[in-house]
XYZ file of C-alpha atoms in Angstrom:
114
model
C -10.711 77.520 52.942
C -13.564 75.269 53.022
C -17.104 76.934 53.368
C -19.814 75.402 55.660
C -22.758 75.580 53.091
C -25.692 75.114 55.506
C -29.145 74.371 53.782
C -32.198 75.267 55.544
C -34.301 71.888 56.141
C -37.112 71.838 54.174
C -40.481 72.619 55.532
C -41.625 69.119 55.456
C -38.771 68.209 57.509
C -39.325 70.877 59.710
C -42.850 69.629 60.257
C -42.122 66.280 60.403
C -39.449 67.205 63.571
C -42.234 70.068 65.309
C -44.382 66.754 64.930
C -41.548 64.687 67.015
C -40.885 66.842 69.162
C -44.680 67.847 70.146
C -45.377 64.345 70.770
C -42.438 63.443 73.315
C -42.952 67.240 75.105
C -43.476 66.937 78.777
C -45.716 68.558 80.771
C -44.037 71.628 81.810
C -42.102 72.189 78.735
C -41.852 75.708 77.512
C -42.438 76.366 73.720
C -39.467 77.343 72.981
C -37.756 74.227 74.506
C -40.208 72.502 71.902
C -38.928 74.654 69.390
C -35.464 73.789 70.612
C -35.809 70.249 70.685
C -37.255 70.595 66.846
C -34.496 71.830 66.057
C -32.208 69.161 66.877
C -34.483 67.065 65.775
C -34.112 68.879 62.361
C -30.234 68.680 62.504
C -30.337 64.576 63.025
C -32.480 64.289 59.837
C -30.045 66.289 58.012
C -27.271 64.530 59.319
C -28.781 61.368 58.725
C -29.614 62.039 55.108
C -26.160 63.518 54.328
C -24.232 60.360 55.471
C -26.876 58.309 53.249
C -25.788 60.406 50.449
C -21.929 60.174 51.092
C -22.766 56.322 51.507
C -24.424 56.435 48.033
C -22.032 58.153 46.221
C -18.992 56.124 47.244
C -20.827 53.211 46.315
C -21.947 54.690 42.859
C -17.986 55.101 42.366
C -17.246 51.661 43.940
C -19.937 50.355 41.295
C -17.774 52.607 38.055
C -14.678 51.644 39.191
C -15.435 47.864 38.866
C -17.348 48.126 35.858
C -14.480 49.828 34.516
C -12.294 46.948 35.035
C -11.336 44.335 32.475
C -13.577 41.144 33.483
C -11.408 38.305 33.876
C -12.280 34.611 32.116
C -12.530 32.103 34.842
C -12.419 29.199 32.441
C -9.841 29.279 29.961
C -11.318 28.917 26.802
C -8.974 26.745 24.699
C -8.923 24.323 27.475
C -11.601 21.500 27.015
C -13.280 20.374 30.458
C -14.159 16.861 30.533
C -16.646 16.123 32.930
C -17.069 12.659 34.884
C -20.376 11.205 36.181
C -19.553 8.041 38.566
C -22.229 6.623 40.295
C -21.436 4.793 43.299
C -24.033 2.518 44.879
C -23.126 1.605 48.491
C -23.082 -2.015 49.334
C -25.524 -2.432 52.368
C -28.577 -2.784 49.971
C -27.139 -5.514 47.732
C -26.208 -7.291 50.832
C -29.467 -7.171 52.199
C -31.090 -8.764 49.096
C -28.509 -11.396 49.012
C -29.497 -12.284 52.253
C -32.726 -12.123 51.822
C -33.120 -14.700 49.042
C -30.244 -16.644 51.031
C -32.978 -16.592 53.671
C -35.710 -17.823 51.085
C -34.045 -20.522 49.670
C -32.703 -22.453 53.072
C -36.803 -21.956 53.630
C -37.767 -24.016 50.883
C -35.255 -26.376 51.026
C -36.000 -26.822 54.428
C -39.891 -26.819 54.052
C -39.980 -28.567 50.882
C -38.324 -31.887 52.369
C -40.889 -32.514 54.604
């Protein structure tokens, strides 16, 4: 059989919820709806930090279990890599400067006969 181990919040907790619960009260709220309301209050902290701890510990064992692992190479290491820089200029600039001194020199020929 499985026991339900229930831990008393601590009393900062507890404060922390009669705080929460104090502020959102309504006007004709009884204490002990306060109290009641605290109390819940009390049980969604502890909820809420118990599935942070589950979370944590199934990612410490995620973490183990892949350290654990062999680490693959991703490069072989008796094959050489041979690496390739080709720059490729694209061809509207060098057309543009042909044309350009194209331009200047049926100026001066034209210019210069007069």
């Amino acid at each position: 059989m499985a026991k339900n181990v229930y831990q008393k919040p601590s009393p900062e907790i507890q404060a922390e919820a009669l705080k929460i619960a104090r502020a959102t009260q309504r006007p004709a709220q009884t204490k002990e709806q306060t109290k009641l309301i605290a109390q819940g209050i009390e049980k969604g902290i502890a909820l809420y930090k118990k599935q942070q701890r589950e979370k944590a510990r199934e990612l410490n064992r995620k973490l183990k279990r892949v350290a654990s692992q062999p680490r693959p190479s991703t490069e072989p290491e008796d094959q050489e890599v041979v690496e390739r820089i080709v720059y490729r200029q694209h061809w509207l600039p060098w057309l543009l400067l042909a044309l350009s001194w194209l331009g200047w020199g049926v100026y001066f020929v034209v210019s210069g006969g007069q």
